[in-house]
PDB file of C-alpha atoms in Angstrom:
ATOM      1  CA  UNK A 962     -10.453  30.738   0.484  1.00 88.00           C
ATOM      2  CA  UNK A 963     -13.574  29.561  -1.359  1.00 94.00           C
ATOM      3  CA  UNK A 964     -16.369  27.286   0.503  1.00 95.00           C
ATOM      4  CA  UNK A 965     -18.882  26.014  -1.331  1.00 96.00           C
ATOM      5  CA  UNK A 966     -22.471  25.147   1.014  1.00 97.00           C
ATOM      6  CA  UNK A 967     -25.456  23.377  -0.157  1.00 96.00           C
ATOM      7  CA  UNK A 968     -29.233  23.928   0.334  1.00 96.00           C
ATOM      8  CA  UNK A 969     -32.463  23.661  -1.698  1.00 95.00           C
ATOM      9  CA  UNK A 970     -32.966  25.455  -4.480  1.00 95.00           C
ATOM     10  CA  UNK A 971     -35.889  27.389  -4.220  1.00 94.00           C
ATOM     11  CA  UNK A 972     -36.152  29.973  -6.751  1.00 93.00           C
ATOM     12  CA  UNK A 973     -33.491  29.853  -9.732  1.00 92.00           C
ATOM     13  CA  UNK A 974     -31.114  32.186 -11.039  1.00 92.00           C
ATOM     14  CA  UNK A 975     -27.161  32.690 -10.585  1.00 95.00           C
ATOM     15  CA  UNK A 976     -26.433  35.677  -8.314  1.00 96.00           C
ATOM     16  CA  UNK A 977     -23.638  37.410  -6.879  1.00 97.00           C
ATOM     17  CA  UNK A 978     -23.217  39.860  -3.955  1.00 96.00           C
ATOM     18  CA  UNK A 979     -22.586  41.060  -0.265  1.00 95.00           C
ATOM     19  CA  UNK A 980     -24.426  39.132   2.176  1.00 95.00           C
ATOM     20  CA  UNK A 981     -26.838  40.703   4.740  1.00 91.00           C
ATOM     21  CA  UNK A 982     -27.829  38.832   7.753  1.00 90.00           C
ATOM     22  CA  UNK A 983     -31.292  39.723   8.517  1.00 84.00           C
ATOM     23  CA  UNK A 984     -31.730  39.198  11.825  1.00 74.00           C
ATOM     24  CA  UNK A 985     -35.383  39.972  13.687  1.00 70.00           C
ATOM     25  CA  UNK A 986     -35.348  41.014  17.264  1.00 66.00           C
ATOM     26  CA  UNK A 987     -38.239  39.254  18.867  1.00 73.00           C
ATOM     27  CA  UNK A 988     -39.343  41.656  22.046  1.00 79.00           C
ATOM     28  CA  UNK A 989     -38.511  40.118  25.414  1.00 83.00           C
ATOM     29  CA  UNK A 990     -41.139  38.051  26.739  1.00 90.00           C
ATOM     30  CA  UNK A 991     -42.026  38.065  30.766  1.00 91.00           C
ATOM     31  CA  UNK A 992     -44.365  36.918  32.424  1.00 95.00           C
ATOM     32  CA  UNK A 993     -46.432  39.166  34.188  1.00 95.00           C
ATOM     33  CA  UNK A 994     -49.700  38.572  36.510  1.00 96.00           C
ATOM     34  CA  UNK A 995     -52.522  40.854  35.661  1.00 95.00           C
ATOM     35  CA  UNK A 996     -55.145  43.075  37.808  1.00 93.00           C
ATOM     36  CA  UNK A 997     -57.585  43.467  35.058  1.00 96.00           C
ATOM     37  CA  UNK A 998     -58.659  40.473  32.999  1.00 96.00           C
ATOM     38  CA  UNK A 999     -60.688  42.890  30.626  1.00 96.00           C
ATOM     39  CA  UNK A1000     -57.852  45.720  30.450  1.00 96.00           C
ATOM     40  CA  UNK A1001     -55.472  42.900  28.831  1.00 96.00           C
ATOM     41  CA  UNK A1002     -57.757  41.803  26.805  1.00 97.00           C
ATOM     42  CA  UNK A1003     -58.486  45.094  25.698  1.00 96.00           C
ATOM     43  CA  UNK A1004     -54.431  45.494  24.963  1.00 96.00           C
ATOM     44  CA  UNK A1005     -55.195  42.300  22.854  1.00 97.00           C
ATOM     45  CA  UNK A1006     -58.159  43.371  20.684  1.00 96.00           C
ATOM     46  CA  UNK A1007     -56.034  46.607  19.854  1.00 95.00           C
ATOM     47  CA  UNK A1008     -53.310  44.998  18.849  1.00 95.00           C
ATOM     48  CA  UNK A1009     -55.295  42.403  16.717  1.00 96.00           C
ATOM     49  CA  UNK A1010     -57.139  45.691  15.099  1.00 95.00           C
ATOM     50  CA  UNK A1011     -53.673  47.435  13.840  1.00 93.00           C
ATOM     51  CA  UNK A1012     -52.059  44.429  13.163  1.00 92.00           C
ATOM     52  CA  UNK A1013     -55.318  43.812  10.805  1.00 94.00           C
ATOM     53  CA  UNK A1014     -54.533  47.177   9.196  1.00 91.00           C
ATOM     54  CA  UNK A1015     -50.640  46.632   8.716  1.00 87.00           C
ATOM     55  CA  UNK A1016     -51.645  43.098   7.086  1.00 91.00           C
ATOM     56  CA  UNK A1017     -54.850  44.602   4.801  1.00 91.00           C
ATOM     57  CA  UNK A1018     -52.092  47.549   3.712  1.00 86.00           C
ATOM     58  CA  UNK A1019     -49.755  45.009   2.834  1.00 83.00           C
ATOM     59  CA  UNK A1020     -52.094  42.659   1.229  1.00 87.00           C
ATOM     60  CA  UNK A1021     -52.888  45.760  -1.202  1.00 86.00           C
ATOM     61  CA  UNK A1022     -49.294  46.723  -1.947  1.00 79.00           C
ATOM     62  CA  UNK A1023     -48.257  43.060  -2.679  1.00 81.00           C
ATOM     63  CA  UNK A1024     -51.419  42.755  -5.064  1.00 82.00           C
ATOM     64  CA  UNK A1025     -50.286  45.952  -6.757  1.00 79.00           C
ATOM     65  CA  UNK A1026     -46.243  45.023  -6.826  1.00 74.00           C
ATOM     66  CA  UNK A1027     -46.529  41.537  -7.729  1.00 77.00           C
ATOM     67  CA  UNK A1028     -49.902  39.585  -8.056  1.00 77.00           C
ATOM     68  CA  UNK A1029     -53.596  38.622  -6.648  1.00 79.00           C
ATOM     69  CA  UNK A1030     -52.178  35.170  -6.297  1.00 77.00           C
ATOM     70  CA  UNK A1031     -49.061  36.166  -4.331  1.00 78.00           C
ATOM     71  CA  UNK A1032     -51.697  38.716  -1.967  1.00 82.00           C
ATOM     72  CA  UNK A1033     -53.593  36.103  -1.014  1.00 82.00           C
ATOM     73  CA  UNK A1034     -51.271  34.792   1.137  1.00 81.00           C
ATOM     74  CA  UNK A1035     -52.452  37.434   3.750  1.00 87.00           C
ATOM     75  CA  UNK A1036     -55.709  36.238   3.216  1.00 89.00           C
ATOM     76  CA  UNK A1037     -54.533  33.657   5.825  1.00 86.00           C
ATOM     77  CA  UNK A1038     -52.919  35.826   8.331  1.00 90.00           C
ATOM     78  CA  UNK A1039     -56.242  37.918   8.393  1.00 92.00           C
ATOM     79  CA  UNK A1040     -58.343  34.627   9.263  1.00 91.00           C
ATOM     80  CA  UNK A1041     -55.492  33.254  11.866  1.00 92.00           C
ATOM     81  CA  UNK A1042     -56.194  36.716  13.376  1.00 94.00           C
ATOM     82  CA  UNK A1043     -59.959  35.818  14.383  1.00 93.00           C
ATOM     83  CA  UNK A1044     -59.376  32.497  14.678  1.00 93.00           C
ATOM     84  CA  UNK A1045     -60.670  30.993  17.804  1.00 94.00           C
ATOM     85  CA  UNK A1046     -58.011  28.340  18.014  1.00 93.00           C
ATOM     86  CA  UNK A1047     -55.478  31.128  17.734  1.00 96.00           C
ATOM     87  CA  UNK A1048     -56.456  34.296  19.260  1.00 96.00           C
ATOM     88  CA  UNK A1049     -59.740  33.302  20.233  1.00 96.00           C
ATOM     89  CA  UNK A1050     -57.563  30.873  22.833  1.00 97.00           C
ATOM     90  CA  UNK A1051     -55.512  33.888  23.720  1.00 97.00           C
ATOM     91  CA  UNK A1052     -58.251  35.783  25.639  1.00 97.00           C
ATOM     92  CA  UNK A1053     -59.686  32.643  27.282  1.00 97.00           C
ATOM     93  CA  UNK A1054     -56.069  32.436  28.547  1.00 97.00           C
ATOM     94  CA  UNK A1055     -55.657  35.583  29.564  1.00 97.00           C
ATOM     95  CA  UNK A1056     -58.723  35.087  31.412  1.00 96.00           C
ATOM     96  CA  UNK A1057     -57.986  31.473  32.772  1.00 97.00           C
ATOM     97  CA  UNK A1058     -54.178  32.245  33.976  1.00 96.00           C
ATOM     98  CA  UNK A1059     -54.618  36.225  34.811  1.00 96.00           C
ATOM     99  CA  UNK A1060     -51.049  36.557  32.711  1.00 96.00           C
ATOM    100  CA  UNK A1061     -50.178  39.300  30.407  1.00 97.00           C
ATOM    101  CA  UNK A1062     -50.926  39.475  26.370  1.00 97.00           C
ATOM    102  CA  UNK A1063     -47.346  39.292  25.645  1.00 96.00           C
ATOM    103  CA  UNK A1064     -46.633  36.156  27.423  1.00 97.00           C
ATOM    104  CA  UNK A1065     -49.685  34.260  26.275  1.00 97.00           C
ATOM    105  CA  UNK A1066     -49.397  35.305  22.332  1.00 97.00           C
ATOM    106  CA  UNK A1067     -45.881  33.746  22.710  1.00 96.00           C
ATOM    107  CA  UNK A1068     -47.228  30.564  24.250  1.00 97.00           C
ATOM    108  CA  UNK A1069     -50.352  30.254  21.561  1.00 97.00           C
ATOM    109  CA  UNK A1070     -47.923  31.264  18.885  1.00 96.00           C
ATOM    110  CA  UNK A1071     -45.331  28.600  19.956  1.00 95.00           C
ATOM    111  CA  UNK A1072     -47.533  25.770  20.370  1.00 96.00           C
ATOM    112  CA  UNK A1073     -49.622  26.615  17.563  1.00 95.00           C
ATOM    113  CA  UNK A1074     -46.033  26.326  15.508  1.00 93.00           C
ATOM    114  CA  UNK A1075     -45.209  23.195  16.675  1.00 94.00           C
ATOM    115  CA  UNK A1076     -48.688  21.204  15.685  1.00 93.00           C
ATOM    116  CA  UNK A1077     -48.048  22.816  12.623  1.00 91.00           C
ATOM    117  CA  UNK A1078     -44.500  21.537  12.237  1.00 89.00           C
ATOM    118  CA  UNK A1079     -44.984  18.159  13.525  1.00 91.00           C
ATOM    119  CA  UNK A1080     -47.682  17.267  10.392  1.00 89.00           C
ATOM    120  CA  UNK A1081     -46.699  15.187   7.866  1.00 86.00           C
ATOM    121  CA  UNK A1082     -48.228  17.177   5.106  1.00 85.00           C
ATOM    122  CA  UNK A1083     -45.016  19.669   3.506  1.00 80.00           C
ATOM    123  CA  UNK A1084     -47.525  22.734   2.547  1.00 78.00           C
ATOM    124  CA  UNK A1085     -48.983  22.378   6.364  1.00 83.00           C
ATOM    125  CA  UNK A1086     -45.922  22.754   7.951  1.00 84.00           C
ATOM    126  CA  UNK A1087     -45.086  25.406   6.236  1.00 79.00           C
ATOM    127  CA  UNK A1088     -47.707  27.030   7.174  1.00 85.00           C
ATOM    128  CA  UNK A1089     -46.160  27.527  10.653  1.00 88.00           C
ATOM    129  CA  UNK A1090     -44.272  30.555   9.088  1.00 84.00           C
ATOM    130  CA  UNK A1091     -47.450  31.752   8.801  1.00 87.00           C
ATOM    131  CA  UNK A1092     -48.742  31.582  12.156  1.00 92.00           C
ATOM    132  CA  UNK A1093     -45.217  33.042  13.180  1.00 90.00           C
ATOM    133  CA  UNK A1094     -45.517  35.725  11.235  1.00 88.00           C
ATOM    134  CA  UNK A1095     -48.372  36.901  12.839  1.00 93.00           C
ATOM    135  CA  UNK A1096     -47.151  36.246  16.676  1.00 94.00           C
ATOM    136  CA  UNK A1097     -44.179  38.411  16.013  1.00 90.00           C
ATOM    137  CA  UNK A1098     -46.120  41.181  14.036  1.00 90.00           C
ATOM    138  CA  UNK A1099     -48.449  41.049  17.081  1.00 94.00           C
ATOM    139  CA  UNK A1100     -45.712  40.798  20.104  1.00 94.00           C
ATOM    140  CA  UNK A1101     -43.967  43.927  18.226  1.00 88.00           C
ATOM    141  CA  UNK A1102     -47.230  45.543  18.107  1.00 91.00           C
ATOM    142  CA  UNK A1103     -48.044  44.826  22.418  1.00 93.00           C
ATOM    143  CA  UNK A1104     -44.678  45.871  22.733  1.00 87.00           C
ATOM    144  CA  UNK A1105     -44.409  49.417  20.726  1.00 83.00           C
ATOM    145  CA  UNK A1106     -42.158  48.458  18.614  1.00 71.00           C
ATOM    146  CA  UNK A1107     -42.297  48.654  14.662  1.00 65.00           C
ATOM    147  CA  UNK A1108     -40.903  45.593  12.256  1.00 63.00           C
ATOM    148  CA  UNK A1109     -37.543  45.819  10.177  1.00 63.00           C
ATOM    149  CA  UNK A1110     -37.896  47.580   6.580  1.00 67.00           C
ATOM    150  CA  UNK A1111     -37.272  45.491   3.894  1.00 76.00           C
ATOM    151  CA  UNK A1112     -37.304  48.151   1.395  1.00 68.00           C
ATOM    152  CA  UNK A1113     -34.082  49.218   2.375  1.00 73.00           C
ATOM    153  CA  UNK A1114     -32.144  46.351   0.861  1.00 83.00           C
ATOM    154  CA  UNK A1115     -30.941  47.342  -2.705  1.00 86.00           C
ATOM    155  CA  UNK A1116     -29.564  45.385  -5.472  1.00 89.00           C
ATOM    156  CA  UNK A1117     -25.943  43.767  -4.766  1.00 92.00           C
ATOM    157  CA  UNK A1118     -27.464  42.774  -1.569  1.00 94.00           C
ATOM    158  CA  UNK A1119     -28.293  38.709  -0.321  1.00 96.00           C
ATOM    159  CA  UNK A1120     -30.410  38.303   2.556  1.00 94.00           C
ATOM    160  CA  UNK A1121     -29.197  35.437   5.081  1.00 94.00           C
ATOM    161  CA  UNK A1122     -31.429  35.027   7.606  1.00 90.00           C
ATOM    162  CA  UNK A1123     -32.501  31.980   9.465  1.00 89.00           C
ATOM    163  CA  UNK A1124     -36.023  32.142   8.495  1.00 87.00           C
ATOM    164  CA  UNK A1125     -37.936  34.700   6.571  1.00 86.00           C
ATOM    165  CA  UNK A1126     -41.947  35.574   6.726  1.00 80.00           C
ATOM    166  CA  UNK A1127     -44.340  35.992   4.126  1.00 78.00           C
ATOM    167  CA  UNK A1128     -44.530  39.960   4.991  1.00 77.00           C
ATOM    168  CA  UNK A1129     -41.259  40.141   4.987  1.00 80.00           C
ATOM    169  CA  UNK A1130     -40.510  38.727   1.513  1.00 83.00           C
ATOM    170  CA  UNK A1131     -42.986  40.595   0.025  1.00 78.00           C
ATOM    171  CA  UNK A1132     -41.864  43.957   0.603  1.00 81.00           C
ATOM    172  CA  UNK A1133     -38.412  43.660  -1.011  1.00 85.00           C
ATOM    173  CA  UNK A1134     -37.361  45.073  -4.068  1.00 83.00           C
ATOM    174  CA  UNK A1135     -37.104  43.121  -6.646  1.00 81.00           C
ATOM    175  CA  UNK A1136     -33.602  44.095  -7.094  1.00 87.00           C
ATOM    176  CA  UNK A1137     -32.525  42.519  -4.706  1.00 91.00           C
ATOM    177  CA  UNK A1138     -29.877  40.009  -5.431  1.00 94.00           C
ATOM    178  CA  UNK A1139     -30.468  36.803  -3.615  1.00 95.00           C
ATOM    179  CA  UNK A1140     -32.353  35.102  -0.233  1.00 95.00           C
ATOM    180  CA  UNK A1141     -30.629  32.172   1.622  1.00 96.00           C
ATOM    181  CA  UNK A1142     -32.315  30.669   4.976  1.00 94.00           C
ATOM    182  CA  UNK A1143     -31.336  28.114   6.999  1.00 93.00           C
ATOM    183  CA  UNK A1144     -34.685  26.960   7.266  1.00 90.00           C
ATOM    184  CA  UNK A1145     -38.048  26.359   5.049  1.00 84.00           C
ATOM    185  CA  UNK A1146     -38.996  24.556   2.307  1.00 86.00           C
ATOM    186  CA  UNK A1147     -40.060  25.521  -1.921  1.00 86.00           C
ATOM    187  CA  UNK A1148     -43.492  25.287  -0.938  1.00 82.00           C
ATOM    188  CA  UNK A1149     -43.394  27.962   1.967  1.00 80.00           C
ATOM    189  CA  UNK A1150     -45.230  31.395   0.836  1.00 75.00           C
ATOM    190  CA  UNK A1151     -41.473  33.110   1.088  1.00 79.00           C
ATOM    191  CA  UNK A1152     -40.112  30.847  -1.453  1.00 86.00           C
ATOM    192  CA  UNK A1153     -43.524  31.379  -3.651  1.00 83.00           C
ATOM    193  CA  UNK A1154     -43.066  34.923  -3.211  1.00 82.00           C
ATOM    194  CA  UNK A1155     -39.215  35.053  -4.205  1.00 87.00           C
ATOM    195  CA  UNK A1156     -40.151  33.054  -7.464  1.00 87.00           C
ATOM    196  CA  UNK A1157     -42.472  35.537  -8.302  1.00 78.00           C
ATOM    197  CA  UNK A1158     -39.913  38.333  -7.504  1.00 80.00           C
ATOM    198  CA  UNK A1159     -37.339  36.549  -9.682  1.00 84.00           C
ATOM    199  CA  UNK A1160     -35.080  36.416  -6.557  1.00 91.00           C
ATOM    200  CA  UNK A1161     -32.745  33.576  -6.658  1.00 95.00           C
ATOM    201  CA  UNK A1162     -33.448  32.066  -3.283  1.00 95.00           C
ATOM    202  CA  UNK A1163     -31.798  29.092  -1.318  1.00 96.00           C
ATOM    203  CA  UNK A1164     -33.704  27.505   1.453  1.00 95.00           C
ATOM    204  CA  UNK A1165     -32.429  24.837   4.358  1.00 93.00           C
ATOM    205  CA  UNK A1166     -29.047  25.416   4.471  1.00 95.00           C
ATOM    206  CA  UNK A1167     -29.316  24.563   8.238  1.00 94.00           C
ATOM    207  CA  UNK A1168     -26.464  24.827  10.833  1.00 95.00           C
ATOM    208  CA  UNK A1169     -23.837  25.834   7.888  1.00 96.00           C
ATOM    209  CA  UNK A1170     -25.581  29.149   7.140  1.00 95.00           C
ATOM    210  CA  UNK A1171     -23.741  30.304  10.205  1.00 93.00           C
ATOM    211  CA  UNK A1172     -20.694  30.062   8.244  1.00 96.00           C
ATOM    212  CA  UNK A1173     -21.334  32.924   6.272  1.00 96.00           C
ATOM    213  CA  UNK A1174     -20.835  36.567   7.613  1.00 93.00           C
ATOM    214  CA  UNK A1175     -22.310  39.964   7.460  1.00 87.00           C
ATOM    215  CA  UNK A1176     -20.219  41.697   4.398  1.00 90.00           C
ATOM    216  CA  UNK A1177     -18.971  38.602   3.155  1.00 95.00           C
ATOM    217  CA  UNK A1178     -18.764  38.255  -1.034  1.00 96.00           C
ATOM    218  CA  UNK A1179     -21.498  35.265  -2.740  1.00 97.00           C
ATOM    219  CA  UNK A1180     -22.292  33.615  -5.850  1.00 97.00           C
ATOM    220  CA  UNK A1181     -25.880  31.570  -5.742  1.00 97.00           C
ATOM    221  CA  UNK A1182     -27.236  29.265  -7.553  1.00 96.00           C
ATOM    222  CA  UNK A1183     -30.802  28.922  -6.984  1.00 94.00           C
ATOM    223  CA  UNK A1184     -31.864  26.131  -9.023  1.00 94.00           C
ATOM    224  CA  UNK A1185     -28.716  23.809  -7.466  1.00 95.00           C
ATOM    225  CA  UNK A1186     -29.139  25.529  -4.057  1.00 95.00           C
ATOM    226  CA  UNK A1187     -25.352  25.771  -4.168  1.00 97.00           C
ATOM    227  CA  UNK A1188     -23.848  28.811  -1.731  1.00 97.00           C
ATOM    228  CA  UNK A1189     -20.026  29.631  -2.770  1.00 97.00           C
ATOM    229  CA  UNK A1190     -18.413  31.847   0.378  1.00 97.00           C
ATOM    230  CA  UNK A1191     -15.704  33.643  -0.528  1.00 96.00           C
ATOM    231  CA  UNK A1192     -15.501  32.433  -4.304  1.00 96.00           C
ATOM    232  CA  UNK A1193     -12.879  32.648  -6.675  1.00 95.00           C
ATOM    233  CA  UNK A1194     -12.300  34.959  -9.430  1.00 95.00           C
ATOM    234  CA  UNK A1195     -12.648  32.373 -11.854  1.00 95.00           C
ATOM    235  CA  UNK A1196     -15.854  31.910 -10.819  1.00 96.00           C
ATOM    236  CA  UNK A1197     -17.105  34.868  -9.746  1.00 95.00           C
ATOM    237  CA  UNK A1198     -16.057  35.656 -13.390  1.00 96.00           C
ATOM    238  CA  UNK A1199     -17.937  32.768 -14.420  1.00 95.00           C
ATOM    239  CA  UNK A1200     -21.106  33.583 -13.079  1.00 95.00           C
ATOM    240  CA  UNK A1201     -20.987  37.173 -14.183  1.00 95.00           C
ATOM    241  CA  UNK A1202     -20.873  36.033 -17.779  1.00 96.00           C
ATOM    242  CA  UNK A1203     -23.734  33.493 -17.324  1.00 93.00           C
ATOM    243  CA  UNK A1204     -25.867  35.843 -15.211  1.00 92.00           C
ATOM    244  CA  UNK A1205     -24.979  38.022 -18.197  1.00 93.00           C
ATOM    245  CA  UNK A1206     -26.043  35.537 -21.261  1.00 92.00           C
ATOM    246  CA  UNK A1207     -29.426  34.676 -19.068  1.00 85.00           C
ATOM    247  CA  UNK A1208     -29.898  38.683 -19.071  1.00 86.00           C
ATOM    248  CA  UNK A1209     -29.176  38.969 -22.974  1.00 91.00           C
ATOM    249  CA  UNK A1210     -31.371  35.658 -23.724  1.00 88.00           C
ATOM    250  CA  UNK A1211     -34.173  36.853 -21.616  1.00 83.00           C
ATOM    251  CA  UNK A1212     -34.432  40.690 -23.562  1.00 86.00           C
ATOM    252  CA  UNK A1213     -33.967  38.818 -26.667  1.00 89.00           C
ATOM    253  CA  UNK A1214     -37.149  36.591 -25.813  1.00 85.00           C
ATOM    254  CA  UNK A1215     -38.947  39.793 -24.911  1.00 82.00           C
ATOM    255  CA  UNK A1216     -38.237  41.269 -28.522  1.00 84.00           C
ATOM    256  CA  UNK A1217     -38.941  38.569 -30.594  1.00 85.00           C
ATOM    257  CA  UNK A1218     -42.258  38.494 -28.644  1.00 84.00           C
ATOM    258  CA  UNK A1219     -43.313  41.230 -30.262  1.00 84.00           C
ATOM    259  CA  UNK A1220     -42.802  39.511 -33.467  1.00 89.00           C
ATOM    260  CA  UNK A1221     -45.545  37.287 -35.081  1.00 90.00           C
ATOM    261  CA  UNK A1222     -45.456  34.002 -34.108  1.00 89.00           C
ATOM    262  CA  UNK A1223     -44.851  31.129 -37.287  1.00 90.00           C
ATOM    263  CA  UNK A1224     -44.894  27.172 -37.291  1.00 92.00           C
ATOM    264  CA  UNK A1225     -41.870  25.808 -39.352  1.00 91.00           C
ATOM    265  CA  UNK A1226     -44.528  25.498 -42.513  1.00 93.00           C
ATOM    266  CA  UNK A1227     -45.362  29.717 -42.338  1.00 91.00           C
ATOM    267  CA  UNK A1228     -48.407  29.475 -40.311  1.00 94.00           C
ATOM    268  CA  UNK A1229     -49.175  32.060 -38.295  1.00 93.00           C
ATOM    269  CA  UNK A1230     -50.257  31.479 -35.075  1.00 92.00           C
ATOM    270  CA  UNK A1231     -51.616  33.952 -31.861  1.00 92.00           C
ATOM    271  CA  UNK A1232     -50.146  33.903 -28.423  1.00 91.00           C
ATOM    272  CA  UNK A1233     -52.515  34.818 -25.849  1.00 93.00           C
ATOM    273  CA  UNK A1234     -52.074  34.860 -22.347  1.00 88.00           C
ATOM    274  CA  UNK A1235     -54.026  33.584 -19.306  1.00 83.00           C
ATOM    275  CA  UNK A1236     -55.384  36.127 -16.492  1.00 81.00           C
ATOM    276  CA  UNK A1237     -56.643  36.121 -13.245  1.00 70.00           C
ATOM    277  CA  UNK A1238     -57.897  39.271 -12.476  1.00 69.00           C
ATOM    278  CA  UNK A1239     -57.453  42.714 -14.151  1.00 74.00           C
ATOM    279  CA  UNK A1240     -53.739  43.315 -12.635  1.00 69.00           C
ATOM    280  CA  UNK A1241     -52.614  40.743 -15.175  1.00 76.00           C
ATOM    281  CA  UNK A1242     -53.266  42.930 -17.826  1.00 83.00           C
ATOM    282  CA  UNK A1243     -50.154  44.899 -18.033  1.00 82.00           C
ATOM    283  CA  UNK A1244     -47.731  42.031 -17.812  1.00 77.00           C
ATOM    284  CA  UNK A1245     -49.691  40.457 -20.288  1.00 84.00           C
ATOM    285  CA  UNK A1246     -49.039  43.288 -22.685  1.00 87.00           C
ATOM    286  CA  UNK A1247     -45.372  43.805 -21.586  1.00 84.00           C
ATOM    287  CA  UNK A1248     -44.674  40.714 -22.563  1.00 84.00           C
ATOM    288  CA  UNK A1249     -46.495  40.991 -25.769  1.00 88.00           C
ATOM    289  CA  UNK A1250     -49.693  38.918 -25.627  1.00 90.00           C
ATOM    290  CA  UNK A1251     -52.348  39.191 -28.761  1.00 91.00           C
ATOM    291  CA  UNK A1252     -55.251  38.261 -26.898  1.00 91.00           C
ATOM    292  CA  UNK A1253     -56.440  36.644 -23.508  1.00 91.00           C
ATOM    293  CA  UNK A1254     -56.701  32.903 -24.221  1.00 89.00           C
ATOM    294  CA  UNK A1255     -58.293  32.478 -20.546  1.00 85.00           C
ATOM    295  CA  UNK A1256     -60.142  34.979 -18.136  1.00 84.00           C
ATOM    296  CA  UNK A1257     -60.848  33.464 -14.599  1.00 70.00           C
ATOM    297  CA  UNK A1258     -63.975  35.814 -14.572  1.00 72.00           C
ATOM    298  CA  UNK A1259     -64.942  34.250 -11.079  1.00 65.00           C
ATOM    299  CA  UNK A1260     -62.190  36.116  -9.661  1.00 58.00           C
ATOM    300  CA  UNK A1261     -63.734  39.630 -10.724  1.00 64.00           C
ATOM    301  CA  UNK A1262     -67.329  38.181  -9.239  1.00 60.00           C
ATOM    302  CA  UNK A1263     -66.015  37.217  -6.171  1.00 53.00           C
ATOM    303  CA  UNK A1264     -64.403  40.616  -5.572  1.00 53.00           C
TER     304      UNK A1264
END
């Protein structure tokens, strides 16, 4: 029978599909005392080093796949990584308590979350994905382990997951059907990154998102944030035909952009498009633009 579940829209679109829990496996924490203060901290400073590498790779391939703007997001996660107040505290705990890496990442990371989530400021406290993000990359790293790959998803398939991270998000393929989470907000970097993507995406759906099961049929709406479990075939139907009509309106839009532009009275007029930095370029022309109207040119000087 059909249950209908409501969150905040975070990136719009209808979609329809199976959903996929995606659930992380955080490496077991325990505490362990240490002999050598400057071994562990060694352990540390490696696992800071590769985790710099994994971020700097993915920084690259999100600039190539979707946008400078969208990259810079791991700008962050590369400065949280030499921050004093984040892993700068790490090895003076290490030091101070004689405990294992593991153990005191998790602690930083966790208390470092919660300041984070207790501010009143909405973009702050979303930035305590952020620092997450980078505990887990760098407990999986201590650990041996590897992180899940997105790029296996495919289209048909809606993530449910009770939180996703900026890496995360930005390695799946952009056919990828939906995102729902039972927690975050529009302005998190996930949500940014999904509107980018063109992923329909549905954020704090809270305690009901366990209500929906691996395998189990969807229809989205991510401008109501409306989750339909189960739905009918009348509206499955329905959504197929607008998702359908918003597919036909949207290649119709990218002919008739390569038409001349006209005012009512015949006069012809140029659409140009704004860039930020030489990536632009191409989606600029896909879409049909005559001309840049604006060039942030301080982008190019600063890199």
């Amino acid at each position: 029978m059909e249950k209908k579940l409501k969150g905040i829209g975070a990136s719009s679109g209808l979609a329809i599909g199976k959903a996929i829990w995606w659930k992380t496996t955080k490496p077991a924490i325990i505490e362990e005392e240490i002999s050598s203060v400057e071994e562990e901290q060694k352990r540390l400073d490696n696992a800071i080093q590769i985790a710099k590498q994994q971020i700097t790779e993915l920084k690259e391939m999100t600039l190539q796949k979707i946008g400078k703007e969208e990259a810079e997001v791991f700008d962050a996660h590369l400065t949280f990584l030499v921050d004093p107040e984040y892993t700068g505290k790490m090895k003076t705990l290490i030091e101070q308590k004689k405990r294992n890496a593991e153990f005191i990442c998790d602690q930083v990371t966790q208390s470092t979350c919660e300041i984070l989530s207790s501010l009143e400021d909405e973009y702050m406290r979303a930035r305590a994905d952020d620092v997450r993000d980078i505990g887990n990359r760098l407990l999986l790293i201590l650990s041996g382990n590897s992180p899940l790959d997105p790029t296996q998803l495919k289209a048909g398939d809606i993530v449910i997951a009770e939180e996703l991270t900026p890496s995360e998000t930005a390695q799946f393929p952009k056919e990828l059907s939906g995102m729902i989470t039972a927690k975050g907000s529009k302005t998190a970097h996930a949500a940014i990154i999904a509107r980018t993507l063109g992923i329909p995406a549905i954020v704090g759906l809270g305690e009901d998102i366990e209500q929906i099961h691996d395998g189990d049929r969807l229809v989205i709406d991510g401008e109501s944030g409306e989750v339909f479990v189960h739905p009918s075939k009348k509206r499955e139907k329905a959504a197929a035909t607008q998702i359908a009509d918003q597919q036909k309106r949207k290649r119709k839009a990218l002919e008739e952009a390569a038409e001349d532009a006209h005012t009512k009275d015949g006069k012809r007029i140029q659409v140009f498009a704004n860039i930020g930095n030489l990536e632009d370029i191409p989606y600029a022309l896909e879409h049909h633009a005559e001309g840049v109207g604006l060039f942030r040119t301080e982008f190019l000087y600063l890199e």
